[in-house]
Amino acid sequence: YKRLHDPSSSRMQKLLLRCFIGNKQFEQHSSWQVVFKRRAIRSLFILFTIVFFLICIRTFQAVYCIQDPATGNLMHYVEQSRQCYVGSHLILSFFSWPIMVLFVLGFPVVCFSAIWYAKK
C-alpha cells in the first residue's frame, strides 16, 4: 500500500515511460495517461485489422447462397444441406447482415477517416 501511494513511484513511472517512448515524445504530452490511451487506441486498431479479414470471410460465407439445380431452392454454400433464410440460417443471417454493415463496411470507413483527419 505504501509503495503504491509513494510520490517517488510516480517519478519511477515517468522514468520508465521516458525509457520506453523517448524523451521527445514524453515532453510533448502533459500526462502519461494520454500516452497510454493513445497506445491502447493504436493497439485496438491493430487488433481489428488482424481479425478484419477473418471476420469478412466468415460473414460473407454466412450469407452466400447458391441455387440448387435440382430443386431450384437457394441453398447455403458452406452447408449445402441447409436452405437459405429458413430455420437456423435465418438466425445466422439475422446476425451476419448487421456485422457486415457495421464492421466489414464500417471499419475501413473509420480507418480512412482517421487517416484523413490525422493528415490535417
Short mmCIF file of C-alpha atoms in Angstrom, two decimals:
data_model
loop_
_atom_site.label_atom_id
_atom_site.label_comp_id
_atom_site.label_asym_id
_atom_site.label_seq_id
_atom_site.Cartn_x
_atom_site.Cartn_y
_atom_site.Cartn_z
CA TYR A 1 0.00 0.00 0.00
CA LYS A 2 2.74 2.43 0.93
CA ARG A 3 4.65 1.76 -2.28
CA LEU A 4 1.61 2.47 -4.45
CA HIS A 5 0.96 5.85 -2.84
CA ASP A 6 4.58 6.89 -2.58
CA PRO A 7 5.27 10.08 -4.59
CA SER A 8 8.57 8.63 -5.75
CA SER A 9 6.71 5.78 -7.50
CA SER A 10 5.17 8.27 -9.93
CA ARG A 11 8.67 9.52 -10.69
CA MET A 12 9.68 5.94 -11.38
CA GLN A 13 6.71 5.50 -13.72
CA LYS A 14 7.66 8.66 -15.59
CA LEU A 15 11.26 7.48 -15.85
CA LEU A 16 10.17 4.11 -17.22
CA LEU A 17 7.82 5.81 -19.63
CA ARG A 18 10.64 8.03 -20.89
CA CYS A 19 12.78 4.94 -21.42
CA PHE A 20 10.09 3.20 -23.46
CA ILE A 21 8.84 6.06 -25.64
CA GLY A 22 11.76 8.51 -25.54
CA ASN A 23 12.18 11.96 -24.03
CA LYS A 24 10.94 13.92 -27.03
CA GLN A 25 7.58 12.18 -27.23
CA PHE A 26 7.22 12.25 -23.44
CA GLU A 27 7.76 16.00 -23.28
CA GLN A 28 5.07 16.62 -25.92
CA HIS A 29 2.40 15.08 -23.68
CA SER A 30 1.39 16.58 -20.38
CA SER A 31 0.31 13.29 -18.88
CA TRP A 32 1.44 9.69 -19.16
CA GLN A 33 -2.24 8.65 -19.20
CA VAL A 34 -2.62 10.37 -22.57
CA VAL A 35 0.26 8.32 -23.96
CA PHE A 36 -1.21 5.05 -22.69
CA LYS A 37 -4.66 5.98 -24.03
CA ARG A 38 -3.19 6.61 -27.49
CA ARG A 39 -1.30 3.33 -27.33
CA ALA A 40 -4.48 1.49 -26.38
CA ILE A 41 -6.32 3.00 -29.34
CA ARG A 42 -3.49 2.03 -31.69
CA SER A 43 -3.48 -1.49 -30.25
CA LEU A 44 -7.22 -1.83 -30.88
CA PHE A 45 -6.78 -0.68 -34.47
CA ILE A 46 -4.05 -3.27 -34.96
CA LEU A 47 -6.18 -5.99 -33.38
CA PHE A 48 -9.21 -5.12 -35.52
CA THR A 49 -7.01 -5.06 -38.62
CA ILE A 50 -5.66 -8.52 -37.86
CA VAL A 51 -9.09 -10.09 -37.36
CA PHE A 52 -10.77 -7.99 -40.07
CA PHE A 53 -10.14 -10.40 -42.95
CA LEU A 54 -11.18 -13.43 -40.92
CA ILE A 55 -14.45 -11.77 -39.93
CA CYS A 56 -15.03 -10.66 -43.55
CA ILE A 57 -14.59 -14.18 -44.87
CA ARG A 58 -16.86 -15.74 -42.25
CA THR A 59 -19.53 -13.07 -42.68
CA PHE A 60 -19.66 -13.48 -46.45
CA GLN A 61 -19.71 -17.26 -46.07
CA ALA A 62 -22.65 -16.98 -43.70
CA VAL A 63 -24.87 -15.19 -46.23
CA TYR A 64 -23.62 -16.67 -49.51
CA CYS A 65 -26.26 -18.85 -51.13
CA ILE A 66 -26.40 -20.77 -54.39
CA GLN A 67 -29.36 -22.12 -56.31
CA ASP A 68 -29.81 -25.87 -56.26
CA PRO A 69 -30.32 -27.01 -59.88
CA ALA A 70 -32.48 -29.98 -58.86
CA THR A 71 -34.98 -28.19 -56.62
CA GLY A 72 -34.49 -24.55 -57.56
CA ASN A 73 -34.19 -23.55 -53.89
CA LEU A 74 -31.46 -21.33 -52.53
CA MET A 75 -29.02 -23.42 -50.52
CA HIS A 76 -26.28 -22.29 -48.17
CA TYR A 77 -22.91 -22.51 -49.94
CA VAL A 78 -20.92 -23.82 -46.95
CA GLU A 79 -23.55 -26.31 -45.77
CA GLN A 80 -25.41 -27.30 -48.88
CA SER A 81 -27.95 -29.31 -46.93
CA ARG A 82 -29.25 -26.10 -45.30
CA GLN A 83 -31.81 -24.00 -47.14
CA CYS A 84 -31.13 -20.25 -47.18
CA TYR A 85 -33.12 -17.91 -44.95
CA VAL A 86 -35.10 -20.77 -43.42
CA GLY A 87 -34.72 -22.02 -39.85
CA SER A 88 -31.23 -21.78 -38.42
CA HIS A 89 -29.86 -19.91 -41.46
CA LEU A 90 -32.40 -17.16 -40.83
CA ILE A 91 -30.97 -16.69 -37.32
CA LEU A 92 -27.42 -16.80 -38.71
CA SER A 93 -28.21 -14.21 -41.38
CA PHE A 94 -30.01 -12.06 -38.79
CA PHE A 95 -26.66 -11.61 -37.03
CA SER A 96 -24.45 -11.67 -40.15
CA TRP A 97 -26.01 -8.74 -42.01
CA PRO A 98 -25.52 -6.20 -39.18
CA ILE A 99 -21.93 -7.42 -38.73
CA MET A 100 -21.38 -6.96 -42.44
CA VAL A 101 -22.72 -3.42 -42.38
CA LEU A 102 -21.17 -2.28 -39.11
CA PHE A 103 -17.79 -4.00 -39.12
CA VAL A 104 -16.99 -5.12 -42.66
CA LEU A 105 -18.03 -1.79 -44.18
CA GLY A 106 -17.71 0.43 -41.10
CA PHE A 107 -14.17 -0.41 -40.02
CA PRO A 108 -12.49 0.68 -43.29
CA VAL A 109 -14.53 3.89 -43.26
CA VAL A 110 -13.40 4.63 -39.70
CA CYS A 111 -9.76 3.87 -40.60
CA PHE A 112 -9.78 6.07 -43.69
CA SER A 113 -11.49 8.91 -41.84
CA ALA A 114 -8.96 8.66 -39.01
CA ILE A 115 -6.13 8.85 -41.54
CA TRP A 116 -7.83 11.73 -43.32
CA TYR A 117 -8.20 13.77 -40.11
CA ALA A 118 -4.68 12.89 -38.99
CA LYS A 119 -3.29 14.40 -42.20
CA LYS A 120 -4.95 17.74 -41.50
#
